[in-house]
PDB file of C-alpha atoms in Angstrom:
ATOM      1  CA  CYS L1258      71.189  -7.429 -89.222  1.00  0.00           C
ATOM      2  CA  ASN L1259      73.932  -9.526 -89.509  1.00  0.00           C
ATOM      3  CA  GLY L1260      74.346 -12.079 -92.575  1.00  0.00           C
ATOM      4  CA  GLY L1261      70.075 -12.169 -92.849  1.00  0.00           C
ATOM      5  CA  VAL L1262      70.132 -12.740 -88.696  1.00  0.00           C
ATOM      6  CA  TRP L1263      68.825 -10.283 -86.557  1.00  0.00           C
ATOM      7  CA  MET L1264      70.823  -9.599 -83.590  1.00  0.00           C
ATOM      8  CA  PRO L1265      70.175  -7.799 -81.050  1.00  0.00           C
ATOM      9  CA  LEU L1266      70.648  -3.955 -81.042  1.00  0.00           C
ATOM     10  CA  SER L1267      70.823  -3.638 -77.205  1.00  0.00           C
ATOM     11  CA  THR L1268      69.379  -4.671 -73.844  1.00  0.00           C
ATOM     12  CA  ALA L1269      66.043  -2.313 -72.606  1.00  0.00           C
ATOM     13  CA  THR L1270      67.210   0.013 -70.115  1.00  0.00           C
ATOM     14  CA  GLU L1271      63.116   1.510 -68.929  1.00  0.00           C
ATOM     15  CA  VAL L1272      59.813   0.636 -70.863  1.00  0.00           C
ATOM     16  CA  ASP L1273      58.190   3.866 -69.958  1.00  0.00           C
ATOM     17  CA  ASP L1274      53.686   1.786 -70.331  1.00  0.00           C
ATOM     18  CA  VAL L1275      52.396   5.581 -69.532  1.00  0.00           C
ATOM     19  CA  ALA L1276      54.753   7.724 -72.384  1.00  0.00           C
ATOM     20  CA  GLY L1277      54.764   4.726 -74.625  1.00  0.00           C
ATOM     21  CA  THR L1278      58.613   4.889 -74.967  1.00  0.00           C
ATOM     22  CA  VAL L1279      61.051   2.451 -74.969  1.00  0.00           C
ATOM     23  CA  THR L1280      64.819   3.721 -73.868  1.00  0.00           C
ATOM     24  CA  PHE L1281      68.362   2.212 -74.504  1.00  0.00           C
ATOM     25  CA  ALA L1282      70.870   3.493 -72.815  1.00  0.00           C
ATOM     26  CA  ASP L1283      74.197   1.975 -73.986  1.00  0.00           C
ATOM     27  CA  ILE L1284      74.536   1.394 -78.087  1.00  0.00           C
ATOM     28  CA  THR L1285      77.921   2.505 -78.750  1.00  0.00           C
ATOM     29  CA  ASP L1286      78.932  -1.804 -79.386  1.00  0.00           C
ATOM     30  CA  HIS L1287      76.855  -1.374 -82.747  1.00  0.00           C
ATOM     31  CA  GLY L1288      78.242   1.719 -84.135  1.00  0.00           C
ATOM     32  CA  LEU L1289      75.800   4.562 -82.684  1.00  0.00           C
ATOM     33  CA  ASP L1290      76.041   6.889 -80.403  1.00  0.00           C
ATOM     34  CA  GLY L1291      74.263   7.641 -76.990  1.00  0.00           C
ATOM     35  CA  GLN L1292      70.800   6.785 -75.818  1.00  0.00           C
ATOM     36  CA  LEU L1293      68.395   5.854 -78.417  1.00  0.00           C
ATOM     37  CA  VAL L1294      64.176   5.819 -77.603  1.00  0.00           C
ATOM     38  CA  LEU L1295      61.577   4.222 -79.646  1.00  0.00           C
ATOM     39  CA  THR L1296      58.262   6.071 -79.399  1.00  0.00           C
ATOM     40  CA  ARG L1297      54.577   4.712 -80.534  1.00  0.00           C
ATOM     41  CA  ASP L1298      52.711   7.691 -82.206  1.00  0.00           C
ATOM     42  CA  PRO L1299      48.733   7.209 -82.484  1.00  0.00           C
ATOM     43  CA  ALA L1300      48.535   9.349 -85.702  1.00  0.00           C
ATOM     44  CA  CYS L1301      49.986   7.278 -87.714  1.00  0.00           C
ATOM     45  CA  SER L1302      47.388   5.754 -88.014  1.00  0.00           C
ATOM     46  CA  ALA L1303      43.907   7.384 -87.294  1.00  0.00           C
ATOM     47  CA  LEU L1304      40.876   9.331 -88.374  1.00  0.00           C
ATOM     48  CA  GLU L1305      40.208  12.914 -88.548  1.00  0.00           C
ATOM     49  CA  PHE L1306      36.893  14.874 -87.398  1.00  0.00           C
ATOM     50  CA  ASP L1307      35.887  17.800 -88.917  1.00  0.00           C
ATOM     51  CA  GLY L1308      33.831  19.253 -85.972  1.00  0.00           C
ATOM     52  CA  ILE L1309      31.387  19.830 -88.978  1.00  0.00           C
ATOM     53  CA  ASN L1310      29.408  16.875 -89.779  1.00  0.00           C
ATOM     54  CA  ASP L1311      32.031  13.618 -89.358  1.00  0.00           C
ATOM     55  CA  TYR L1312      31.140  11.444 -86.865  1.00  0.00           C
ATOM     56  CA  VAL L1313      31.542   7.410 -86.657  1.00  0.00           C
ATOM     57  CA  ASN L1314      28.300   5.528 -85.916  1.00  0.00           C
ATOM     58  CA  CYS L1315      28.472   1.969 -84.022  1.00  0.00           C
ATOM     59  CA  GLY L1316      25.556   0.345 -84.197  1.00  0.00           C
ATOM     60  CA  ASN L1317      23.376  -0.016 -80.473  1.00  0.00           C
ATOM     61  CA  ASP L1318      23.967  -3.902 -80.974  1.00  0.00           C
ATOM     62  CA  SER L1319      23.377  -4.826 -76.904  1.00  0.00           C
ATOM     63  CA  SER L1320      26.687  -6.185 -76.765  1.00  0.00           C
ATOM     64  CA  LEU L1321      28.484  -2.472 -76.588  1.00  0.00           C
ATOM     65  CA  LYS L1322      25.626  -1.506 -73.360  1.00  0.00           C
ATOM     66  CA  PRO L1323      26.900  -3.744 -71.033  1.00  0.00           C
ATOM     67  CA  ALA L1324      24.988  -3.133 -67.651  1.00  0.00           C
ATOM     68  CA  THR L1325      26.860  -4.293 -64.899  1.00  0.00           C
ATOM     69  CA  ALA L1326      30.968  -3.741 -66.215  1.00  0.00           C
ATOM     70  CA  LEU L1327      31.869  -1.112 -68.613  1.00  0.00           C
ATOM     71  CA  THR L1328      35.720   0.492 -70.167  1.00  0.00           C
ATOM     72  CA  VAL L1329      35.588   3.010 -72.649  1.00  0.00           C
ATOM     73  CA  GLU L1330      38.757   3.571 -73.972  1.00  0.00           C
ATOM     74  CA  LEU L1331      40.942   5.904 -77.058  1.00  0.00           C
ATOM     75  CA  TRP L1332      43.016   8.386 -77.757  1.00  0.00           C
ATOM     76  CA  ALA L1333      42.584  11.472 -78.934  1.00  0.00           C
ATOM     77  CA  TYR L1334      44.499  14.254 -80.287  1.00  0.00           C
ATOM     78  CA  LYS L1335      43.709  17.848 -80.526  1.00  0.00           C
ATOM     79  CA  SER L1336      46.499  21.008 -81.293  1.00  0.00           C
ATOM     80  CA  ASP L1337      45.635  22.828 -79.237  1.00  0.00           C
ATOM     81  CA  TRP L1338      42.934  21.522 -75.706  1.00  0.00           C
ATOM     82  CA  GLY L1339      42.598  24.876 -74.943  1.00  0.00           C
ATOM     83  CA  ASP L1340      40.873  26.689 -77.426  1.00  0.00           C
ATOM     84  CA  GLY L1341      37.141  25.613 -75.694  1.00  0.00           C
ATOM     85  CA  VAL L1342      35.661  24.171 -78.597  1.00  0.00           C
ATOM     86  CA  THR L1343      33.657  21.085 -77.393  1.00  0.00           C
ATOM     87  CA  GLY L1344      32.509  17.381 -78.591  1.00  0.00           C
ATOM     88  CA  ARG L1345      31.827  13.839 -77.921  1.00  0.00           C
ATOM     89  CA  LEU L1346      34.777  11.667 -78.819  1.00  0.00           C
ATOM     90  CA  LEU L1347      32.637   8.964 -77.778  1.00  0.00           C
ATOM     91  CA  SER L1348      28.617   8.906 -76.667  1.00  0.00           C
ATOM     92  CA  CYS L1349      25.686   7.174 -76.355  1.00  0.00           C
ATOM     93  CA  THR L1350      23.966   9.245 -74.020  1.00  0.00           C
ATOM     94  CA  GLN L1351      20.556   9.965 -74.591  1.00  0.00           C
ATOM     95  CA  THR L1352      18.368   9.709 -71.780  1.00  0.00           C
ATOM     96  CA  GLY L1353      20.922   6.980 -70.803  1.00  0.00           C
ATOM     97  CA  GLY L1354      24.633   5.228 -71.495  1.00  0.00           C
ATOM     98  CA  TYR L1355      27.843   6.929 -71.422  1.00  0.00           C
ATOM     99  CA  ASN L1356      30.288   9.409 -73.288  1.00  0.00           C
ATOM    100  CA  VAL L1357      33.699  10.720 -73.111  1.00  0.00           C
ATOM    101  CA  SER L1358      33.914  14.355 -73.981  1.00  0.00           C
ATOM    102  CA  VAL L1359      35.471  17.504 -74.564  1.00  0.00           C
ATOM    103  CA  SER L1360      34.056  20.593 -72.510  1.00  0.00           C
ATOM    104  CA  ALA L1361      34.854  24.178 -72.897  1.00  0.00           C
ATOM    105  CA  ALA L1362      37.243  23.080 -69.803  1.00  0.00           C
ATOM    106  CA  ASN L1363      37.384  20.080 -69.060  1.00  0.00           C
ATOM    107  CA  LEU L1364      38.374  16.299 -69.953  1.00  0.00           C
ATOM    108  CA  TYR L1365      35.658  14.145 -69.156  1.00  0.00           C
ATOM    109  CA  GLY L1366      33.451  10.757 -69.136  1.00  0.00           C
ATOM    110  CA  VAL L1367      29.806  10.244 -68.345  1.00  0.00           C
ATOM    111  CA  VAL L1368      27.861   6.997 -67.002  1.00  0.00           C
ATOM    112  CA  ARG L1369      23.765   6.443 -66.711  1.00  0.00           C
ATOM    113  CA  VAL L1370      24.015   4.680 -63.173  1.00  0.00           C
ATOM    114  CA  GLY L1371      20.983   4.404 -60.333  1.00  0.00           C
ATOM    115  CA  GLY L1372      19.183   7.073 -62.243  1.00  0.00           C
ATOM    116  CA  ALA L1373      22.029  10.162 -62.648  1.00  0.00           C
ATOM    117  CA  TYR L1374      24.750  10.482 -64.283  1.00  0.00           C
ATOM    118  CA  ARG L1375      28.291   9.630 -63.242  1.00  0.00           C
ATOM    119  CA  TYR L1376      31.593  11.509 -63.982  1.00  0.00           C
ATOM    120  CA  GLY L1377      35.097  11.921 -64.160  1.00  0.00           C
ATOM    121  CA  THR L1378      36.852  15.188 -65.352  1.00  0.00           C
ATOM    122  CA  TRP L1379      40.327  16.244 -65.802  1.00  0.00           C
ATOM    123  CA  PRO L1380      40.749  20.326 -66.850  1.00  0.00           C
ATOM    124  CA  LEU L1381      41.950  20.613 -70.412  1.00  0.00           C
ATOM    125  CA  SER L1382      45.176  22.934 -68.689  1.00  0.00           C
ATOM    126  CA  GLN L1383      46.759  20.000 -67.584  1.00  0.00           C
ATOM    127  CA  LEU L1384      46.821  18.743 -70.833  1.00  0.00           C
ATOM    128  CA  SER L1385      49.795  19.285 -73.418  1.00  0.00           C
ATOM    129  CA  THR L1386      49.029  19.730 -77.189  1.00  0.00           C
ATOM    130  CA  GLY L1387      48.829  16.425 -79.113  1.00  0.00           C
ATOM    131  CA  TRP L1388      47.730  12.383 -77.594  1.00  0.00           C
ATOM    132  CA  HIS L1389      46.155  11.907 -74.753  1.00  0.00           C
ATOM    133  CA  HIS L1390      44.774   8.440 -73.839  1.00  0.00           C
ATOM    134  CA  VAL L1391      41.457   8.684 -71.974  1.00  0.00           C
ATOM    135  CA  VAL L1392      39.757   5.450 -69.948  1.00  0.00           C
ATOM    136  CA  LEU L1393      35.785   5.809 -68.357  1.00  0.00           C
ATOM    137  CA  THR L1394      35.063   2.706 -66.182  1.00  0.00           C
ATOM    138  CA  SER L1395      32.293   1.670 -63.861  1.00  0.00           C
ATOM    139  CA  SER L1396      31.680  -0.985 -61.943  1.00  0.00           C
ATOM    140  CA  GLY L1397      27.786   0.175 -61.482  1.00  0.00           C
ATOM    141  CA  GLU L1398      29.262   1.433 -58.439  1.00  0.00           C
ATOM    142  CA  ILE L1399      32.411   2.758 -59.068  1.00  0.00           C
ATOM    143  CA  THR L1400      33.301   5.127 -61.989  1.00  0.00           C
ATOM    144  CA  ARG L1401      36.160   6.123 -62.415  1.00  0.00           C
ATOM    145  CA  PHE L1402      38.300   8.494 -64.823  1.00  0.00           C
ATOM    146  CA  TYR L1403      41.789   7.969 -66.357  1.00  0.00           C
ATOM    147  CA  VAL L1404      44.101   9.980 -68.469  1.00  0.00           C
ATOM    148  CA  ASP L1405      46.959   9.247 -69.669  1.00  0.00           C
ATOM    149  CA  GLY L1406      46.696   5.673 -67.568  1.00  0.00           C
ATOM    150  CA  VAL L1407      46.741   7.731 -64.581  1.00  0.00           C
ATOM    151  CA  LEU L1408      43.939   7.819 -61.908  1.00  0.00           C
ATOM    152  CA  ARG L1409      42.218  11.788 -62.605  1.00  0.00           C
ATOM    153  CA  ASP L1410      38.701  10.910 -60.774  1.00  0.00           C
ATOM    154  CA  THR L1411      36.056   8.533 -59.011  1.00  0.00           C
ATOM    155  CA  GLU L1412      32.510   9.196 -57.640  1.00  0.00           C
ATOM    156  CA  ASP L1413      31.361   5.950 -55.233  1.00  0.00           C
ATOM    157  CA  ILE L1414      27.552   6.244 -54.553  1.00  0.00           C
ATOM    158  CA  GLY L1415      27.793   3.646 -51.698  1.00  0.00           C
ATOM    159  CA  GLY L1416      26.103   0.591 -53.762  1.00  0.00           C
ATOM    160  CA  SER L1417      25.768  -1.649 -56.851  1.00  0.00           C
ATOM    161  CA  HIS L1418      23.108  -0.319 -59.565  1.00  0.00           C
ATOM    162  CA  ASP L1419      22.860  -1.091 -63.464  1.00  0.00           C
ATOM    163  CA  ILE L1420      23.879   1.005 -65.802  1.00  0.00           C
ATOM    164  CA  THR L1421      20.946   2.276 -67.744  1.00  0.00           C
ATOM    165  CA  TYR L1422      20.606   3.000 -71.429  1.00  0.00           C
ATOM    166  CA  ASP L1423      18.328   4.432 -74.329  1.00  0.00           C
ATOM    167  CA  SER L1424      17.454   1.330 -76.429  1.00  0.00           C
ATOM    168  CA  ASP L1425      17.395   2.298 -79.153  1.00  0.00           C
ATOM    169  CA  ASN L1426      20.091   4.919 -79.862  1.00  0.00           C
ATOM    170  CA  SER L1427      23.539   3.740 -81.012  1.00  0.00           C
ATOM    171  CA  ILE L1428      27.292   4.558 -80.407  1.00  0.00           C
ATOM    172  CA  LEU L1429      29.135   7.283 -82.322  1.00  0.00           C
ATOM    173  CA  ILE L1430      32.698   8.297 -82.919  1.00  0.00           C
ATOM    174  CA  GLY L1431      32.870  11.894 -82.964  1.00  0.00           C
ATOM    175  CA  ALA L1432      29.313  13.611 -82.611  1.00  0.00           C
ATOM    176  CA  GLU L1433      26.608  13.657 -79.733  1.00  0.00           C
ATOM    177  CA  ALA L1434      24.049  10.169 -80.169  1.00  0.00           C
ATOM    178  CA  GLY L1435      20.576  11.133 -80.535  1.00  0.00           C
ATOM    179  CA  GLY L1436      17.290   9.092 -80.157  1.00  0.00           C
ATOM    180  CA  GLY L1437      18.628   6.812 -82.928  1.00  0.00           C
ATOM    181  CA  ASP L1438      21.568   6.802 -85.193  1.00  0.00           C
ATOM    182  CA  ILE L1439      21.629  10.667 -86.212  1.00  0.00           C
ATOM    183  CA  PRO L1440      23.780  13.600 -84.131  1.00  0.00           C
ATOM    184  CA  SER L1441      21.869  15.943 -82.330  1.00  0.00           C
ATOM    185  CA  ASP L1442      25.162  17.774 -81.729  1.00  0.00           C
ATOM    186  CA  GLY L1443      28.737  17.512 -80.197  1.00  0.00           C
ATOM    187  CA  TYR L1444      30.461  16.786 -83.721  1.00  0.00           C
ATOM    188  CA  PHE L1445      34.117  16.925 -82.547  1.00  0.00           C
ATOM    189  CA  ALA L1446      37.059  18.720 -84.155  1.00  0.00           C
ATOM    190  CA  GLY L1447      40.484  16.628 -83.662  1.00  0.00           C
ATOM    191  CA  ARG L1448      41.624  12.824 -84.121  1.00  0.00           C
ATOM    192  CA  VAL L1449      40.400   9.947 -82.457  1.00  0.00           C
ATOM    193  CA  ASP L1450      42.630   6.375 -82.422  1.00  0.00           C
ATOM    194  CA  GLU L1451      41.351   2.728 -80.997  1.00  0.00           C
ATOM    195  CA  VAL L1452      38.445   3.208 -79.908  1.00  0.00           C
ATOM    196  CA  ARG L1453      37.504  -0.352 -77.651  1.00  0.00           C
ATOM    197  CA  ILE L1454      34.428  -1.474 -75.583  1.00  0.00           C
ATOM    198  CA  TRP L1455      34.368  -3.558 -72.800  1.00  0.00           C
ATOM    199  CA  SER L1456      31.431  -5.629 -70.820  1.00  0.00           C
ATOM    200  CA  VAL L1457      34.879  -6.127 -67.488  1.00  0.00           C
ATOM    201  CA  VAL L1458      36.525  -3.182 -65.252  1.00  0.00           C
ATOM    202  CA  ARG L1459      39.649  -3.189 -66.722  1.00  0.00           C
ATOM    203  CA  SER L1460      42.500  -2.621 -63.762  1.00  0.00           C
ATOM    204  CA  VAL L1461      44.968   0.603 -64.045  1.00  0.00           C
ATOM    205  CA  GLN L1462      47.542  -1.920 -65.040  1.00  0.00           C
ATOM    206  CA  GLU L1463      45.519  -4.036 -67.315  1.00  0.00           C
ATOM    207  CA  ILE L1464      45.480  -0.263 -68.950  1.00  0.00           C
ATOM    208  CA  ARG L1465      48.837   0.885 -68.667  1.00  0.00           C
ATOM    209  CA  GLU L1466      50.067  -2.153 -70.574  1.00  0.00           C
ATOM    210  CA  SER L1467      47.739  -1.932 -73.575  1.00  0.00           C
ATOM    211  CA  MET L1468      47.465   0.695 -73.870  1.00  0.00           C
ATOM    212  CA  HIS L1469      50.097   1.272 -76.544  1.00  0.00           C
ATOM    213  CA  LEU L1470      49.724  -1.913 -78.528  1.00  0.00           C
ATOM    214  CA  VAL L1471      47.204  -2.796 -81.226  1.00  0.00           C
ATOM    215  CA  LEU L1472      44.718  -5.915 -80.272  1.00  0.00           C
ATOM    216  CA  GLU L1473      44.354  -9.017 -81.874  1.00  0.00           C
ATOM    217  CA  GLY L1474      39.701  -8.736 -81.496  1.00  0.00           C
ATOM    218  CA  ASN L1475      39.574 -11.455 -79.322  1.00  0.00           C
ATOM    219  CA  GLU L1476      40.470 -10.589 -75.906  1.00  0.00           C
ATOM    220  CA  ALA L1477      37.882 -11.151 -72.623  1.00  0.00           C
ATOM    221  CA  GLY L1478      35.487  -9.020 -72.252  1.00  0.00           C
ATOM    222  CA  LEU L1479      36.134  -6.847 -75.814  1.00  0.00           C
ATOM    223  CA  GLU L1480      32.640  -5.632 -77.650  1.00  0.00           C
ATOM    224  CA  GLY L1481      34.000  -3.185 -79.553  1.00  0.00           C
ATOM    225  CA  TYR L1482      37.364  -2.555 -81.144  1.00  0.00           C
ATOM    226  CA  TRP L1483      38.009  -0.045 -84.246  1.00  0.00           C
ATOM    227  CA  LYS L1484      41.533   0.802 -85.110  1.00  0.00           C
ATOM    228  CA  LEU L1485      40.513   4.084 -87.571  1.00  0.00           C
ATOM    229  CA  ASN L1486      43.365   2.609 -89.751  1.00  0.00           C
ATOM    230  CA  GLU L1487      41.897   2.009 -93.026  1.00  0.00           C
ATOM    231  CA  GLY L1488      43.133   4.893 -94.653  1.00  0.00           C
ATOM    232  CA  THR L1489      39.884   5.606 -97.186  1.00  0.00           C
ATOM    233  CA  GLY L1490      36.843   5.067 -97.495  1.00  0.00           C
ATOM    234  CA  LEU L1491      33.494   4.903 -95.613  1.00  0.00           C
ATOM    235  CA  THR L1492      34.008   2.320 -93.460  1.00  0.00           C
ATOM    236  CA  ALA L1493      35.330   1.564 -89.623  1.00  0.00           C
ATOM    237  CA  THR L1494      35.185  -1.581 -89.270  1.00  0.00           C
ATOM    238  CA  ASP L1495      35.247  -3.164 -85.848  1.00  0.00           C
ATOM    239  CA  ALA L1496      37.861  -5.683 -84.991  1.00  0.00           C
ATOM    240  CA  THR L1497      35.932  -7.813 -83.102  1.00  0.00           C
TER     241      THR L1497
END
């Protein structure tokens, strides 16, 4: 800052959408030495779940249960992804619906299409300690599963079908949805941030461009958006 006017530090030499970093390689002209790397850290505003009884009820509005196109995405954190502790990151699976979950061996997403659950998985052994971005999409034909902005798994059933749901159960963050708005099990131990539910299939480019951004909440196709940045209280606000 010079005389009350902000001056540019340098031109970025690298922008990594997947890692969420911006690199400035030459900053010596500004009285600094070497390279500066700026990194977005989701931990600045996230919700921690105890794995015992913590969860967020997002309701069961029909807009959160799109039938023909779906994208769900979120950030999740565990200090040890290989600890063998299972849990639901986001769920409305009870005779239908979708979830993003941690099993003993895999991070996975599942959606009910054409009378069966369709899966995308990625081994926990491939995850480093800390934060990871997870996305599940379904077109009614192709299910795709992304981790950290990279397509990890695909299932193509060869024809288009509606995504089916239990009309009574709620969408829950941090637990397995039961037949209504009370969890049945699957409590997650860790942190979750930036939960988004879309009624469109987001492309890999769209996923990468927005995964490190805080959205306005009025983006086309965005049906539910929980920033989980309240800090205190018992209410998580839908920003749409």
